[in-house]
PDB file of C-alpha atoms in Angstrom:
ATOM      1  CA  UNK A  54       0.056  -0.171  -0.172  1.00  0.00           C
ATOM      2  CA  UNK A  55       1.647   3.335  -1.072  1.00  0.00           C
ATOM      3  CA  UNK A  56       1.129   6.058   0.346  1.00  0.00           C
ATOM      4  CA  UNK A  57       0.249   8.811  -2.190  1.00  0.00           C
ATOM      5  CA  UNK A  58       1.937   8.338  -5.743  1.00  0.00           C
ATOM      6  CA  UNK A  59       4.834   9.657  -7.614  1.00  0.00           C
ATOM      7  CA  UNK A  60       5.074  10.715 -10.838  1.00  0.00           C
ATOM      8  CA  UNK A  61       8.871  11.146 -11.709  1.00  0.00           C
ATOM      9  CA  UNK A  62      11.069  10.316 -14.139  1.00  0.00           C
ATOM     10  CA  UNK A  63      15.146  10.641 -15.040  1.00  0.00           C
ATOM     11  CA  UNK A  64      16.354  10.447 -18.665  1.00  0.00           C
ATOM     12  CA  UNK A  65      20.095  10.356 -19.584  1.00  0.00           C
ATOM     13  CA  UNK A  66      20.346  10.381 -23.238  1.00  0.00           C
ATOM     14  CA  UNK A  67      21.266  12.220 -26.511  1.00  0.00           C
ATOM     15  CA  UNK A  68      19.760  14.547 -28.368  1.00  0.00           C
ATOM     16  CA  UNK A  69      18.380  12.945 -31.777  1.00  0.00           C
ATOM     17  CA  UNK A  70      18.273  16.621 -33.444  1.00  0.00           C
ATOM     18  CA  UNK A  71      18.497  20.294 -32.781  1.00  0.00           C
ATOM     19  CA  UNK A  72      16.223  21.492 -30.312  1.00  0.00           C
ATOM     20  CA  UNK A  73      13.091  23.149 -31.624  1.00  0.00           C
ATOM     21  CA  UNK A  74      12.343  26.374 -29.422  1.00  0.00           C
ATOM     22  CA  UNK A  75       9.075  28.426 -30.081  1.00  0.00           C
ATOM     23  CA  UNK A  76       7.465  31.122 -28.632  1.00  0.00           C
ATOM     24  CA  UNK A  77       3.476  30.691 -27.303  1.00  0.00           C
ATOM     25  CA  UNK A  78       1.063  32.853 -29.039  1.00  0.00           C
ATOM     26  CA  UNK A  79      -1.042  33.389 -25.632  1.00  0.00           C
ATOM     27  CA  UNK A  80       1.751  34.182 -22.884  1.00  0.00           C
ATOM     28  CA  UNK A  81       4.880  35.270 -24.946  1.00  0.00           C
ATOM     29  CA  UNK A  82       6.681  32.389 -22.782  1.00  0.00           C
ATOM     30  CA  UNK A  83       8.782  30.554 -24.838  1.00  0.00           C
ATOM     31  CA  UNK A  84       8.757  26.382 -24.846  1.00  0.00           C
ATOM     32  CA  UNK A  85      11.498  23.886 -25.861  1.00  0.00           C
ATOM     33  CA  UNK A  86      10.897  20.167 -27.645  1.00  0.00           C
ATOM     34  CA  UNK A  87      13.683  17.758 -26.970  1.00  0.00           C
ATOM     35  CA  UNK A  88      13.669  14.722 -29.007  1.00  0.00           C
ATOM     36  CA  UNK A  89      15.941  12.488 -26.379  1.00  0.00           C
ATOM     37  CA  UNK A  90      17.195   8.969 -27.290  1.00  0.00           C
ATOM     38  CA  UNK A  91      18.197   6.486 -24.939  1.00  0.00           C
ATOM     39  CA  UNK A  92      19.748   3.247 -26.003  1.00  0.00           C
ATOM     40  CA  UNK A  93      20.386  -0.148 -24.037  1.00  0.00           C
ATOM     41  CA  UNK A  94      22.823  -2.622 -25.359  1.00  0.00           C
ATOM     42  CA  UNK A  95      22.919  -6.744 -24.342  1.00  0.00           C
ATOM     43  CA  UNK A  96      24.558  -9.644 -25.498  1.00  0.00           C
ATOM     44  CA  UNK A  97      22.524 -12.183 -26.658  1.00  0.00           C
ATOM     45  CA  UNK A  98      22.480 -15.366 -24.682  1.00  0.00           C
ATOM     46  CA  UNK A  99      22.219 -17.733 -27.998  1.00  0.00           C
ATOM     47  CA  UNK A 100      24.322 -15.625 -30.595  1.00  0.00           C
ATOM     48  CA  UNK A 101      26.623 -14.285 -28.360  1.00  0.00           C
ATOM     49  CA  UNK A 102      26.562 -10.923 -30.367  1.00  0.00           C
ATOM     50  CA  UNK A 103      25.854  -7.567 -28.876  1.00  0.00           C
ATOM     51  CA  UNK A 104      22.464  -6.208 -29.705  1.00  0.00           C
ATOM     52  CA  UNK A 105      20.878  -2.652 -29.095  1.00  0.00           C
ATOM     53  CA  UNK A 106      17.581  -1.123 -28.598  1.00  0.00           C
ATOM     54  CA  UNK A 107      16.799   2.754 -28.834  1.00  0.00           C
ATOM     55  CA  UNK A 108      13.906   4.556 -27.277  1.00  0.00           C
ATOM     56  CA  UNK A 109      12.944   8.041 -28.450  1.00  0.00           C
ATOM     57  CA  UNK A 110      11.649  10.389 -25.958  1.00  0.00           C
ATOM     58  CA  UNK A 111       9.560  13.348 -26.883  1.00  0.00           C
ATOM     59  CA  UNK A 112      10.485  15.930 -23.939  1.00  0.00           C
ATOM     60  CA  UNK A 113       8.790  19.497 -23.532  1.00  0.00           C
ATOM     61  CA  UNK A 114      11.003  22.108 -21.585  1.00  0.00           C
ATOM     62  CA  UNK A 115       8.755  24.946 -20.110  1.00  0.00           C
ATOM     63  CA  UNK A 116      11.681  26.330 -17.782  1.00  0.00           C
ATOM     64  CA  UNK A 117      13.035  29.886 -19.171  1.00  0.00           C
ATOM     65  CA  UNK A 118      16.538  28.933 -17.682  1.00  0.00           C
ATOM     66  CA  UNK A 119      16.628  25.432 -19.195  1.00  0.00           C
ATOM     67  CA  UNK A 120      15.814  27.182 -22.841  1.00  0.00           C
ATOM     68  CA  UNK A 121      18.303  29.194 -22.409  1.00  0.00           C
ATOM     69  CA  UNK A 122      20.833  26.736 -21.902  1.00  0.00           C
ATOM     70  CA  UNK A 123      19.000  24.595 -24.739  1.00  0.00           C
ATOM     71  CA  UNK A 124      19.761  27.926 -27.026  1.00  0.00           C
ATOM     72  CA  UNK A 125      23.520  28.405 -26.197  1.00  0.00           C
ATOM     73  CA  UNK A 126      24.576  25.005 -26.170  1.00  0.00           C
ATOM     74  CA  UNK A 127      22.161  22.161 -27.275  1.00  0.00           C
ATOM     75  CA  UNK A 128      22.679  20.702 -30.511  1.00  0.00           C
ATOM     76  CA  UNK A 129      22.164  17.117 -32.076  1.00  0.00           C
ATOM     77  CA  UNK A 130      24.227  14.590 -30.151  1.00  0.00           C
ATOM     78  CA  UNK A 131      24.770  16.661 -27.098  1.00  0.00           C
ATOM     79  CA  UNK A 132      24.370  14.414 -23.618  1.00  0.00           C
ATOM     80  CA  UNK A 133      21.555  15.702 -21.159  1.00  0.00           C
ATOM     81  CA  UNK A 134      20.347  14.858 -18.094  1.00  0.00           C
ATOM     82  CA  UNK A 135      16.389  15.273 -17.729  1.00  0.00           C
ATOM     83  CA  UNK A 136      14.381  14.918 -14.117  1.00  0.00           C
ATOM     84  CA  UNK A 137      10.290  15.835 -14.980  1.00  0.00           C
ATOM     85  CA  UNK A 138       7.171  13.961 -15.141  1.00  0.00           C
ATOM     86  CA  UNK A 139       5.357  11.785 -17.358  1.00  0.00           C
ATOM     87  CA  UNK A 140       2.506  12.838 -19.426  1.00  0.00           C
ATOM     88  CA  UNK A 141       0.539  10.567 -21.687  1.00  0.00           C
ATOM     89  CA  UNK A 142      -1.225  11.447 -25.295  1.00  0.00           C
ATOM     90  CA  UNK A 143      -3.514   9.844 -26.434  1.00  0.00           C
ATOM     91  CA  UNK A 144      -3.481   9.847 -30.586  1.00  0.00           C
TER      92      UNK A 144
END
């Protein structure tokens, strides 16, 4: 029995492309979209060869200070450490 609940995720991965930064029309605030790749590799038990699996995560950043850093220094391939909450959207 868990007292309360937690929605927290930590991703350590690499950017798959340049950050996309845009200004929201209503508030004038900025929003930044990051495409983060996380990879895991393991040795196949039967063949003995290395396998790799990559997952792609779409990260939306609203923090102005972080967006400033993204504008100045983030590019494709940059290693990032992201902490936040998961929000599932239905498509």
